[in-house]
């Protein structure tokens, strides 16, 4: 469902800072998405990207609410689980950027340069 592009490396960010790494490193392989996950495929991709950033910053991205997703006729069951996991990953990333990496201070510094 998600495909990793091994030719895109984060080390290039030091010389070529843009969003290409984040857009090209992991992509959705549309022909491998289970039909029941098509509506949430982008959310699954974003969640994985957020967790990967957290991992690359040296933190364990453990999600206490994560569960195995199984097909069910009640679509709401797995969509709710994906939504909760996305929200958790988003909040973890925001906390990491704002608190540990002091994003606001860095932005203020960059604006005044």
PDB file of C-alpha atoms in Angstrom:
ATOM      1  CA  UNK A   1       0.000   0.000   0.000  1.00  0.00           C
ATOM      2  CA  UNK A   2       2.833   2.413   0.885  1.00  0.00           C
ATOM      3  CA  UNK A   3       6.000   2.300  -1.145  1.00  0.00           C
ATOM      4  CA  UNK A   4       9.411   3.539   0.006  1.00  0.00           C
ATOM      5  CA  UNK A   5      11.666   5.283  -2.500  1.00  0.00           C
ATOM      6  CA  UNK A   6      15.209   4.288  -1.465  1.00  0.00           C
ATOM      7  CA  UNK A   7      16.803   6.814  -3.809  1.00  0.00           C
ATOM      8  CA  UNK A   8      15.535   9.748  -1.709  1.00  0.00           C
ATOM      9  CA  UNK A   9      17.751  10.335   1.345  1.00  0.00           C
ATOM     10  CA  UNK A  10      17.311  12.731   4.251  1.00  0.00           C
ATOM     11  CA  UNK A  11      21.007  13.638   4.133  1.00  0.00           C
ATOM     12  CA  UNK A  12      20.267  15.684   1.001  1.00  0.00           C
ATOM     13  CA  UNK A  13      18.148  18.019   3.139  1.00  0.00           C
ATOM     14  CA  UNK A  14      21.312  19.717   4.390  1.00  0.00           C
ATOM     15  CA  UNK A  15      22.079  20.955   0.874  1.00  0.00           C
ATOM     16  CA  UNK A  16      18.696  20.950  -0.853  1.00  0.00           C
ATOM     17  CA  UNK A  17      16.085  21.875   1.717  1.00  0.00           C
ATOM     18  CA  UNK A  18      12.607  21.500   0.251  1.00  0.00           C
ATOM     19  CA  UNK A  19       9.592  19.272   0.663  1.00  0.00           C
ATOM     20  CA  UNK A  20      10.695  16.778  -2.000  1.00  0.00           C
ATOM     21  CA  UNK A  21      12.013  14.365   0.638  1.00  0.00           C
ATOM     22  CA  UNK A  22       8.672  14.282   2.450  1.00  0.00           C
ATOM     23  CA  UNK A  23       6.658  14.024  -0.753  1.00  0.00           C
ATOM     24  CA  UNK A  24       8.832  11.474  -2.552  1.00  0.00           C
ATOM     25  CA  UNK A  25      10.321   9.220   0.142  1.00  0.00           C
ATOM     26  CA  UNK A  26       7.033   7.425   0.857  1.00  0.00           C
ATOM     27  CA  UNK A  27       4.140   7.308  -1.580  1.00  0.00           C
ATOM     28  CA  UNK A  28       0.891   5.436  -1.956  1.00  0.00           C
ATOM     29  CA  UNK A  29       0.914   2.552  -4.385  1.00  0.00           C
ATOM     30  CA  UNK A  30      -2.706   2.880  -5.535  1.00  0.00           C
ATOM     31  CA  UNK A  31      -2.988  -0.610  -7.031  1.00  0.00           C
ATOM     32  CA  UNK A  32      -2.074  -2.222  -3.673  1.00  0.00           C
ATOM     33  CA  UNK A  33      -4.645  -0.475  -1.463  1.00  0.00           C
ATOM     34  CA  UNK A  34      -7.291  -2.807  -0.060  1.00  0.00           C
ATOM     35  CA  UNK A  35     -10.680  -1.564  -1.246  1.00  0.00           C
ATOM     36  CA  UNK A  36     -11.921  -1.077   2.314  1.00  0.00           C
ATOM     37  CA  UNK A  37      -9.012   1.313   3.053  1.00  0.00           C
ATOM     38  CA  UNK A  38      -9.199   3.459  -0.100  1.00  0.00           C
ATOM     39  CA  UNK A  39     -10.981   6.336   1.656  1.00  0.00           C
ATOM     40  CA  UNK A  40      -8.334   6.588   4.390  1.00  0.00           C
ATOM     41  CA  UNK A  41      -5.181   5.781   2.399  1.00  0.00           C
ATOM     42  CA  UNK A  42      -3.815   9.341   2.543  1.00  0.00           C
ATOM     43  CA  UNK A  43      -4.404   9.496   6.284  1.00  0.00           C
ATOM     44  CA  UNK A  44      -2.535   6.213   6.747  1.00  0.00           C
ATOM     45  CA  UNK A  45       0.359   7.579   4.671  1.00  0.00           C
ATOM     46  CA  UNK A  46       0.493  10.819   6.675  1.00  0.00           C
ATOM     47  CA  UNK A  47       0.363   8.924   9.961  1.00  0.00           C
ATOM     48  CA  UNK A  48       3.298   6.783   8.875  1.00  0.00           C
ATOM     49  CA  UNK A  49       5.270   9.843   7.793  1.00  0.00           C
ATOM     50  CA  UNK A  50       4.653  11.543  11.160  1.00  0.00           C
ATOM     51  CA  UNK A  51       5.738   8.437  13.066  1.00  0.00           C
ATOM     52  CA  UNK A  52       8.835   8.156  10.883  1.00  0.00           C
ATOM     53  CA  UNK A  53       9.853  11.756  11.673  1.00  0.00           C
ATOM     54  CA  UNK A  54       9.423  11.049  15.387  1.00  0.00           C
ATOM     55  CA  UNK A  55      11.554   7.903  15.049  1.00  0.00           C
ATOM     56  CA  UNK A  56      14.261   9.754  13.103  1.00  0.00           C
ATOM     57  CA  UNK A  57      14.441  12.321  15.917  1.00  0.00           C
ATOM     58  CA  UNK A  58      15.376   9.548  18.333  1.00  0.00           C
ATOM     59  CA  UNK A  59      12.031   9.055  20.054  1.00  0.00           C
ATOM     60  CA  UNK A  60       9.992   5.899  20.203  1.00  0.00           C
ATOM     61  CA  UNK A  61       6.716   6.550  18.402  1.00  0.00           C
ATOM     62  CA  UNK A  62       4.774   3.987  20.420  1.00  0.00           C
ATOM     63  CA  UNK A  63       1.050   4.441  20.053  1.00  0.00           C
ATOM     64  CA  UNK A  64      -0.823   3.111  23.084  1.00  0.00           C
ATOM     65  CA  UNK A  65      -4.104   2.952  21.167  1.00  0.00           C
ATOM     66  CA  UNK A  66      -2.800   1.136  18.073  1.00  0.00           C
ATOM     67  CA  UNK A  67      -4.596  -2.049  17.156  1.00  0.00           C
ATOM     68  CA  UNK A  68      -4.487  -4.418  14.239  1.00  0.00           C
ATOM     69  CA  UNK A  69      -6.921  -3.339  11.538  1.00  0.00           C
ATOM     70  CA  UNK A  70      -9.133  -6.112  10.255  1.00  0.00           C
ATOM     71  CA  UNK A  71     -11.796  -5.925   7.612  1.00  0.00           C
ATOM     72  CA  UNK A  72     -15.282  -5.538   8.967  1.00  0.00           C
ATOM     73  CA  UNK A  73     -18.607  -4.669   7.430  1.00  0.00           C
ATOM     74  CA  UNK A  74     -18.796  -1.804   9.917  1.00  0.00           C
ATOM     75  CA  UNK A  75     -16.448   0.631   8.179  1.00  0.00           C
ATOM     76  CA  UNK A  76     -16.654   3.045  11.106  1.00  0.00           C
ATOM     77  CA  UNK A  77     -14.696   0.614  13.336  1.00  0.00           C
ATOM     78  CA  UNK A  78     -11.446   0.746  11.393  1.00  0.00           C
ATOM     79  CA  UNK A  79     -11.889   4.354  10.261  1.00  0.00           C
ATOM     80  CA  UNK A  80     -12.212   5.377  13.930  1.00  0.00           C
ATOM     81  CA  UNK A  81      -9.035   3.449  14.774  1.00  0.00           C
ATOM     82  CA  UNK A  82      -7.140   5.105  11.918  1.00  0.00           C
ATOM     83  CA  UNK A  83      -8.432   8.539  12.964  1.00  0.00           C
ATOM     84  CA  UNK A  84      -7.346   7.989  16.581  1.00  0.00           C
ATOM     85  CA  UNK A  85      -3.894   6.811  15.517  1.00  0.00           C
ATOM     86  CA  UNK A  86      -3.543   9.782  13.148  1.00  0.00           C
ATOM     87  CA  UNK A  87      -4.523  12.196  15.935  1.00  0.00           C
ATOM     88  CA  UNK A  88      -2.037  10.585  18.312  1.00  0.00           C
ATOM     89  CA  UNK A  89       0.798  10.739  15.757  1.00  0.00           C
ATOM     90  CA  UNK A  90      -0.056  14.356  14.890  1.00  0.00           C
ATOM     91  CA  UNK A  91      -0.015  15.404  18.536  1.00  0.00           C
ATOM     92  CA  UNK A  92       3.253  13.576  19.202  1.00  0.00           C
ATOM     93  CA  UNK A  93       4.875  15.334  16.248  1.00  0.00           C
ATOM     94  CA  UNK A  94       3.566  18.749  17.299  1.00  0.00           C
ATOM     95  CA  UNK A  95       4.843  18.184  20.836  1.00  0.00           C
ATOM     96  CA  UNK A  96       8.235  17.136  19.512  1.00  0.00           C
ATOM     97  CA  UNK A  97       8.544  20.149  17.218  1.00  0.00           C
ATOM     98  CA  UNK A  98       7.180  22.756  19.612  1.00  0.00           C
ATOM     99  CA  UNK A  99       8.725  21.584  22.878  1.00  0.00           C
ATOM    100  CA  UNK A 100      11.840  19.545  22.229  1.00  0.00           C
ATOM    101  CA  UNK A 101      12.902  21.166  18.960  1.00  0.00           C
ATOM    102  CA  UNK A 102      11.668  24.665  19.917  1.00  0.00           C
ATOM    103  CA  UNK A 103      10.115  25.373  16.532  1.00  0.00           C
ATOM    104  CA  UNK A 104       8.608  28.735  17.493  1.00  0.00           C
ATOM    105  CA  UNK A 105      11.956  30.080  18.719  1.00  0.00           C
ATOM    106  CA  UNK A 106      13.612  28.921  15.512  1.00  0.00           C
ATOM    107  CA  UNK A 107      10.916  30.562  13.399  1.00  0.00           C
ATOM    108  CA  UNK A 108      11.214  33.831  15.294  1.00  0.00           C
ATOM    109  CA  UNK A 109      14.981  33.746  14.792  1.00  0.00           C
ATOM    110  CA  UNK A 110      14.586  33.017  11.064  1.00  0.00           C
ATOM    111  CA  UNK A 111      12.125  35.880  10.614  1.00  0.00           C
ATOM    112  CA  UNK A 112      14.481  38.407  12.174  1.00  0.00           C
ATOM    113  CA  UNK A 113      17.576  37.385  10.223  1.00  0.00           C
TER     114      UNK A 113
END
